[in-house]
mmCIF file of C-alpha atoms in Angstrom:
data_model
loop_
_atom_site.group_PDB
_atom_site.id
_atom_site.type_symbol
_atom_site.label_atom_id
_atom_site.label_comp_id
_atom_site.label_asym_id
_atom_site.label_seq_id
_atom_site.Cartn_x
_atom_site.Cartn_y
_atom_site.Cartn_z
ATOM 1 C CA UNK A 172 -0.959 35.430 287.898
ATOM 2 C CA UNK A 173 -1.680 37.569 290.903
ATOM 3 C CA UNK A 174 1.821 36.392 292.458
ATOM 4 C CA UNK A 175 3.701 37.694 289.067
ATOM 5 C CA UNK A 176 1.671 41.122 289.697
ATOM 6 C CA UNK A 177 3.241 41.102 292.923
ATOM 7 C CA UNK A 178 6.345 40.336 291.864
ATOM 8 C CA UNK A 179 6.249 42.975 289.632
ATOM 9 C CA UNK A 180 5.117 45.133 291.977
ATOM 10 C CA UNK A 181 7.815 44.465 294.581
ATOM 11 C CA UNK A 182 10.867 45.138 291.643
ATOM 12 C CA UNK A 183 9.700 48.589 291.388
ATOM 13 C CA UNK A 184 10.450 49.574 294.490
ATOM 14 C CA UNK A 185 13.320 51.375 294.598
ATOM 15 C CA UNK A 186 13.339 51.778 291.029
ATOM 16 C CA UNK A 187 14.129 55.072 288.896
ATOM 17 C CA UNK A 188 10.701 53.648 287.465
ATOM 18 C CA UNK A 189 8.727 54.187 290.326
ATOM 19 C CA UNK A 190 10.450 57.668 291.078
ATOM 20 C CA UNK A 191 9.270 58.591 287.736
ATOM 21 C CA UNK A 192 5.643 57.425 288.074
ATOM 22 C CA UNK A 193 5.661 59.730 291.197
ATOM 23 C CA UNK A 194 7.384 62.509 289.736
ATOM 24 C CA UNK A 195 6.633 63.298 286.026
ATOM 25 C CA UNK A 196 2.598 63.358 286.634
ATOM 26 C CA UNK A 197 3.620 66.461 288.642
ATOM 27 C CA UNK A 198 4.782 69.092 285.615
ATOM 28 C CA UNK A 199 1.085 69.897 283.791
ATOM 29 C CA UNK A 200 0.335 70.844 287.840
ATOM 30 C CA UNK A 201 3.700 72.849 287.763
ATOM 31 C CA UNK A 202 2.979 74.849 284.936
ATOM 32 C CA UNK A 203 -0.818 75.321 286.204
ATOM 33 C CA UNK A 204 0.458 76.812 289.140
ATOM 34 C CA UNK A 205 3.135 79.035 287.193
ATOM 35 C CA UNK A 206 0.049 80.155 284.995
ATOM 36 C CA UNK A 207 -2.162 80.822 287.483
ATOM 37 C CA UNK A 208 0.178 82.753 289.874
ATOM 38 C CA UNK A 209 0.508 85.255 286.803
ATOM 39 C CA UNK A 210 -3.214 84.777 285.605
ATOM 40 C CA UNK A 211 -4.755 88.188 284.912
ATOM 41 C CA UNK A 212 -8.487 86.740 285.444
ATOM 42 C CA UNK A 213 -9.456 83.604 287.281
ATOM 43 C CA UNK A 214 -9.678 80.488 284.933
ATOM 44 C CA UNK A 215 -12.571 77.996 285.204
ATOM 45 C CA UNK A 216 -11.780 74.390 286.475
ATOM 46 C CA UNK A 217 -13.316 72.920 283.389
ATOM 47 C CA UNK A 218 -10.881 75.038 281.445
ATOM 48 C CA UNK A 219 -7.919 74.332 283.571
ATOM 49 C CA UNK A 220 -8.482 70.414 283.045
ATOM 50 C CA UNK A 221 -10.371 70.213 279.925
ATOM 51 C CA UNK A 222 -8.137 72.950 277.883
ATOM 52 C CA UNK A 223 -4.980 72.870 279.741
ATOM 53 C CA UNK A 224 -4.438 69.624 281.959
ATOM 54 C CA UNK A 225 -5.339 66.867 279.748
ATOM 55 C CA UNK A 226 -4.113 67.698 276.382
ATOM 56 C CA UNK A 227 -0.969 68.830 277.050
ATOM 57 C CA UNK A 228 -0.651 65.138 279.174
ATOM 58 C CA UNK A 229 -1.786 63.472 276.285
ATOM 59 C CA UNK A 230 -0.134 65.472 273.050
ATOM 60 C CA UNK A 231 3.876 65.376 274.624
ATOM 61 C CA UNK A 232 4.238 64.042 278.397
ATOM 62 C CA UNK A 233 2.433 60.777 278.254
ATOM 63 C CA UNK A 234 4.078 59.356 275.034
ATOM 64 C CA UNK A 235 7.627 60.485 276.883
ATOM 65 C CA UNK A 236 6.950 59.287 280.299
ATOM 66 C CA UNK A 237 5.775 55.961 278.720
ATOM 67 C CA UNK A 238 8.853 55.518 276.769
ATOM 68 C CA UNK A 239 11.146 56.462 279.551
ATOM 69 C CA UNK A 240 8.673 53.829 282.287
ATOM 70 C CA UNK A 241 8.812 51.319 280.246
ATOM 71 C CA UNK A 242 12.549 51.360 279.600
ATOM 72 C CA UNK A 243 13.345 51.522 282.917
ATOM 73 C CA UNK A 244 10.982 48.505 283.672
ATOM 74 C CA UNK A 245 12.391 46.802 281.090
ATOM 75 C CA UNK A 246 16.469 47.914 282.084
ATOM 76 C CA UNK A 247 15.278 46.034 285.801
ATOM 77 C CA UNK A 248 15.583 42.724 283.996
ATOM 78 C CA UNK A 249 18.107 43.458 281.795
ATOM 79 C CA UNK A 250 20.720 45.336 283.797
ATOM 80 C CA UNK A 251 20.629 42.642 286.584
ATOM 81 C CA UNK A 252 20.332 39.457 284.365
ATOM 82 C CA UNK A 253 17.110 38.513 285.973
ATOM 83 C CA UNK A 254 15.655 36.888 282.591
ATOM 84 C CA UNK A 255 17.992 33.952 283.743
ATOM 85 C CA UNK A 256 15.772 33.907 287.184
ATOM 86 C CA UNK A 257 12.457 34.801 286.100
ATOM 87 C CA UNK A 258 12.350 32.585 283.012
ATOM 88 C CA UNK A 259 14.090 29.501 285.378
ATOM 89 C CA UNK A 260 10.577 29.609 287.338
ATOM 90 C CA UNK A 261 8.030 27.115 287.396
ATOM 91 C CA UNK A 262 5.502 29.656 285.419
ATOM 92 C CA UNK A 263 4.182 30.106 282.152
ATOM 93 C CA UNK A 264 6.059 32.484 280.223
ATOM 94 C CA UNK A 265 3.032 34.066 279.123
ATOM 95 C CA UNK A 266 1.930 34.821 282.574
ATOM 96 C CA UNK A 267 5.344 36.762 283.243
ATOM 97 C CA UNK A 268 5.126 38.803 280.182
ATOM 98 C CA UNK A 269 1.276 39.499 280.951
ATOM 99 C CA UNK A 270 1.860 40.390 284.443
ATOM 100 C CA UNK A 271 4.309 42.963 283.020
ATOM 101 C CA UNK A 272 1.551 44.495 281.072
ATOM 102 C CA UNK A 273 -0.579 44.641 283.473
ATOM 103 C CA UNK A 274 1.825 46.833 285.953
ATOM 104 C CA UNK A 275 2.624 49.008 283.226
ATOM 105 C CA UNK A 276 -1.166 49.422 282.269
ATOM 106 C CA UNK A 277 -1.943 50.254 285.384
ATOM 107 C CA UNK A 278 0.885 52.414 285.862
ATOM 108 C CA UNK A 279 -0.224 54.392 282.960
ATOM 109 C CA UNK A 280 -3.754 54.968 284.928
ATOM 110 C CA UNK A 281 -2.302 56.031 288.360
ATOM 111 C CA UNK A 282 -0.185 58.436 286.656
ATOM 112 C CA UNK A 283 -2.747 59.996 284.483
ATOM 113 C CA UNK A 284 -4.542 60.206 287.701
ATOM 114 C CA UNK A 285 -1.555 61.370 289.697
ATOM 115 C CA UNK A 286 -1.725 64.576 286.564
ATOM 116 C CA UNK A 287 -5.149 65.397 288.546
ATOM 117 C CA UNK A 288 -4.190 65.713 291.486
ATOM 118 C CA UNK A 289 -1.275 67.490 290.757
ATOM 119 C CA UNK A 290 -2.742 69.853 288.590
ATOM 120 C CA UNK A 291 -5.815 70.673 291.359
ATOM 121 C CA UNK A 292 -3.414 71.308 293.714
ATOM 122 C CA UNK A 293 -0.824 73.361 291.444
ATOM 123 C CA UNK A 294 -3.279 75.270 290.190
ATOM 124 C CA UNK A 295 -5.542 75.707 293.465
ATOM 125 C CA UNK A 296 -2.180 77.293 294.894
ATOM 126 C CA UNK A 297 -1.166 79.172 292.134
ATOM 127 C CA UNK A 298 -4.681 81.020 291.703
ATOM 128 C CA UNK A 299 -4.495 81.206 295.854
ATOM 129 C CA UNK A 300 -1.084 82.872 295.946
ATOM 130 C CA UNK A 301 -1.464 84.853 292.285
ATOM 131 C CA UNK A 302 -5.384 86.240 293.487
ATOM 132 C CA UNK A 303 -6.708 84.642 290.607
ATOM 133 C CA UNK A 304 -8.570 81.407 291.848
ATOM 134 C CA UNK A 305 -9.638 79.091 289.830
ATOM 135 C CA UNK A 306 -13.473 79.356 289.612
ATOM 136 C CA UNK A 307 -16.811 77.488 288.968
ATOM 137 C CA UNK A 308 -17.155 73.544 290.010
ATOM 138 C CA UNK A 309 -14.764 70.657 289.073
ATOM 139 C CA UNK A 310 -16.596 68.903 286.460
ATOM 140 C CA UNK A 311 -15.003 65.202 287.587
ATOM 141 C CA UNK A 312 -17.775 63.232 285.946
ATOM 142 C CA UNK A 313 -16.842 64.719 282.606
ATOM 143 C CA UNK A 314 -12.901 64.350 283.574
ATOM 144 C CA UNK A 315 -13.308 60.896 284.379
ATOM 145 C CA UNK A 316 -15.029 60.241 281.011
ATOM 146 C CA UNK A 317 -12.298 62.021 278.982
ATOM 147 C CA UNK A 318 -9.664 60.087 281.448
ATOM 148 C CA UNK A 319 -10.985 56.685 280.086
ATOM 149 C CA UNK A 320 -11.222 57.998 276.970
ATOM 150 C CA UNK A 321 -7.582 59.096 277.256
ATOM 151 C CA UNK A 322 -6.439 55.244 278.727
ATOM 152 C CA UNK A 323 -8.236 53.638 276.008
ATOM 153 C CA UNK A 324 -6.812 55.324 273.465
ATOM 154 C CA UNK A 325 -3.193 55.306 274.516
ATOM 155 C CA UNK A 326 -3.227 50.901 274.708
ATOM 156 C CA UNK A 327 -1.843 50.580 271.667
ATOM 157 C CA UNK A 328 1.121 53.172 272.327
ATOM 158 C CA UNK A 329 1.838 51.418 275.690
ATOM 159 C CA UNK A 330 1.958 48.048 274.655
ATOM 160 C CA UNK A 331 4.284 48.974 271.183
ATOM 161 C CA UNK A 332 6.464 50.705 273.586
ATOM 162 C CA UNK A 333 6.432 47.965 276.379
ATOM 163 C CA UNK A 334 7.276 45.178 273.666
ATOM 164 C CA UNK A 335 10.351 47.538 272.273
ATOM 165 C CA UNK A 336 11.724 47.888 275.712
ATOM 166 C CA UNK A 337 11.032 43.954 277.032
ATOM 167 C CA UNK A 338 12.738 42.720 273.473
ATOM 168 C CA UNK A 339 15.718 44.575 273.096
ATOM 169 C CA UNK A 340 18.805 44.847 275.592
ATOM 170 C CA UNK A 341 19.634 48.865 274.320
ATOM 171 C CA UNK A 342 18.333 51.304 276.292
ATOM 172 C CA UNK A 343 18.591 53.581 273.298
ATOM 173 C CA UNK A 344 15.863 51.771 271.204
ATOM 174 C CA UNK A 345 12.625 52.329 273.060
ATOM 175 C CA UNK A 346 13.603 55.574 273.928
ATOM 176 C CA UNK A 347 14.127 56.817 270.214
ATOM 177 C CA UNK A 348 11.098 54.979 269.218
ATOM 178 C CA UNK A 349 9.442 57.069 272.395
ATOM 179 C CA UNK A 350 11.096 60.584 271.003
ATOM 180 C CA UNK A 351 10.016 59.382 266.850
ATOM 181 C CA UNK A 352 6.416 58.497 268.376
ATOM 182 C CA UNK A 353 6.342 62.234 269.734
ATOM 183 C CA UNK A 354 7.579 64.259 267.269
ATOM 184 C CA UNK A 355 5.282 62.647 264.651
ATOM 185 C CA UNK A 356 2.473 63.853 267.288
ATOM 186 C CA UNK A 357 3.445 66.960 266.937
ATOM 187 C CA UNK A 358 4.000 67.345 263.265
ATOM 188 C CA UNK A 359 0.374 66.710 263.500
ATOM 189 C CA UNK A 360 -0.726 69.055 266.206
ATOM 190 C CA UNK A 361 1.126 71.674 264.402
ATOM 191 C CA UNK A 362 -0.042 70.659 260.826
ATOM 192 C CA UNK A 363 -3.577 69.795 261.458
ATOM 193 C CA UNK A 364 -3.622 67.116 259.322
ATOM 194 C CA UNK A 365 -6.210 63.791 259.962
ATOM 195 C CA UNK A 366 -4.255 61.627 257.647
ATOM 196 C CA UNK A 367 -2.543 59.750 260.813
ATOM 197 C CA UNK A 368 -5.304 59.289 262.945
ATOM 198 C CA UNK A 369 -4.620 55.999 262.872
ATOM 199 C CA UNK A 370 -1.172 56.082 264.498
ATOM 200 C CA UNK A 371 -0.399 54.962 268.111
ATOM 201 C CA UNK A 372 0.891 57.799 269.493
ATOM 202 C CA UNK A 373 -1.709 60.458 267.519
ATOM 203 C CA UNK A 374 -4.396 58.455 269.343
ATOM 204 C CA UNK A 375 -4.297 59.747 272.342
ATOM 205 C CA UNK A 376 -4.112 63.661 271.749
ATOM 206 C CA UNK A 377 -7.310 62.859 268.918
ATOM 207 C CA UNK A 378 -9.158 61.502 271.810
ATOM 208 C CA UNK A 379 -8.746 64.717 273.725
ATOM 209 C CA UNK A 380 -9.747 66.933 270.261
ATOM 210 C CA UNK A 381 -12.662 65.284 268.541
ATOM 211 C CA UNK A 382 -15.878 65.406 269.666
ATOM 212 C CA UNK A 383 -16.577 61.685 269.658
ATOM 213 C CA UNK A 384 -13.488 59.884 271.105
ATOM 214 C CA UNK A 385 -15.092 56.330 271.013
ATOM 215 C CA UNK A 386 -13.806 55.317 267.697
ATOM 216 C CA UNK A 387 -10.337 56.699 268.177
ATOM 217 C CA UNK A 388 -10.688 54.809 272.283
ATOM 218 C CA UNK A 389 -11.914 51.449 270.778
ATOM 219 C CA UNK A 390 -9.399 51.592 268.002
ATOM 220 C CA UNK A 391 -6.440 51.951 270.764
ATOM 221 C CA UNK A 392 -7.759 49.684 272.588
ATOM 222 C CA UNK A 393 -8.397 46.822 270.206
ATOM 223 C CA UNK A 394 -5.563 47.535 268.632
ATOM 224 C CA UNK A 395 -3.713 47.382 271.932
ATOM 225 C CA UNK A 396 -5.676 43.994 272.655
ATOM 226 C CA UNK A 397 -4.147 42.573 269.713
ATOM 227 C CA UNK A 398 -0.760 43.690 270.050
ATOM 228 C CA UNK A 399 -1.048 42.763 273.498
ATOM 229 C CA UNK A 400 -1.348 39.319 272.111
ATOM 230 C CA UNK A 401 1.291 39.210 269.289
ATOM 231 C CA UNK A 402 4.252 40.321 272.405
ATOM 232 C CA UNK A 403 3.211 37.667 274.254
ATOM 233 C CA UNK A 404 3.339 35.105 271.919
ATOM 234 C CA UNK A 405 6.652 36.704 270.499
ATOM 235 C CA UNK A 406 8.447 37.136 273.713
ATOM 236 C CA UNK A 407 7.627 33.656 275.048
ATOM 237 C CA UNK A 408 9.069 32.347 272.330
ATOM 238 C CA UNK A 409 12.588 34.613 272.717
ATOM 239 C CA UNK A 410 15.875 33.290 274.357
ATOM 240 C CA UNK A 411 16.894 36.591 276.427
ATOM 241 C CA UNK A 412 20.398 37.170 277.465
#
């Protein structure tokens, strides 16, 4: 299993999929800099990450950048005919499609972490240049709670997205289903409704909103468990061409 990680690992190099991982975590810090360069007071940090940072990663740019990493992870395979290779091996089939998920998975975490970085230095620069500073201590035990909270919740999203883009040739697919997920986020955002709570790509933004987050985390994350195991089963069962 670790060898398939590698594997994995080693295809993205190069990749549009590994540019993207680097770049898109790098916008929420963008527009933190852009607001604080104009800021009329100076912000706290808690606000910046807590109010700012975080849910506008989890209500619009994580469901996109998911759909648009895992297309591209899944195009690697697809555009070279590697499922001819891969599938050839002397490995379990479920192994391959695990070690997948677990790139991807963990891709999801370095970006979100990536979006802190970024966002501390966007917005230490931006309140530096603009005379408005940021002020007040980081509170990073409280951001890493709502971070796990955040990567709990958004399983289910990930692996729905990752089983779109490993099962079907077209580009086109995961990406609409990506762009569908969204906009049915923010139908809710905007309507304030809690009647899809339950849906993949609501579950993230909820985590950021309600005041306990560990039903809507363990109901991503189970949900993602089982998912998890329905693609593998499927897609070791699928001829690819």
């Amino acid at each position: 299993m670790i060898r398939m990680i590698l594997v994995e690992l080693q295809k993205l190099k190069g990749s549009l999929a590994l540019a993207l991982a680097l770049l898109a975590p790098a916008l929420p810090g963008f527009l933190a800099f852009l607001s604080l360069l104009n800021a009329q007071s100076s912000p706290r940090w808690a606000s910046v990450f807590g109010e700012f940072v975080l849910p506008l990663w989890a209500l619009f740019l994580l469901p996109m950048v998911i759909a648009a990493f895992t297309t591209l992870v899944g195009q690697i395979e697809y555009r070279t005919r590697g499922w001819d290779h891969i599938l050839a091996l002397p490995v379990p089939r479920w192994q391959i499609f695990t070690a997948k998920m677990i790139v991807i998975l963990g891709a999801n975490m370095a970006m979100t972490i990536f979006v802190l970085v970024y966002a501390w230095a966007g917005a230490a620069l931006g309140g530096a240049l603009g005379g408005h500073a940021p002020i007040g201590p980081i509170p990073w035990a409280s951001v890493s709670e709502r971070v796990g909270w955040l990567l709990a919740s958004s399983t289910m999203l990930v692996v729905i997205q990752t089983w779109v883009a490993l099962r079907i040739v077209s580009f086109v697919v995961p990406l609409s289903v990506g762009i569908a997920g969204t906009l049915v986020t923010l139908a809710v955002a905007m309507t304030r409704t809690d009647e899809a709570d339950w849906f993949p790509w609501v579950l993230p933004q909820r985590a950021m909103l309600v005041p306990d987050p560990l039903p809507v985390a363990v109901l991503g994350g189970v949900g993602g468990a089982f998912l998890l195991a329905l693609m593998v089963y499927d897609l070791s069962r699928r001829q690819f061409r």
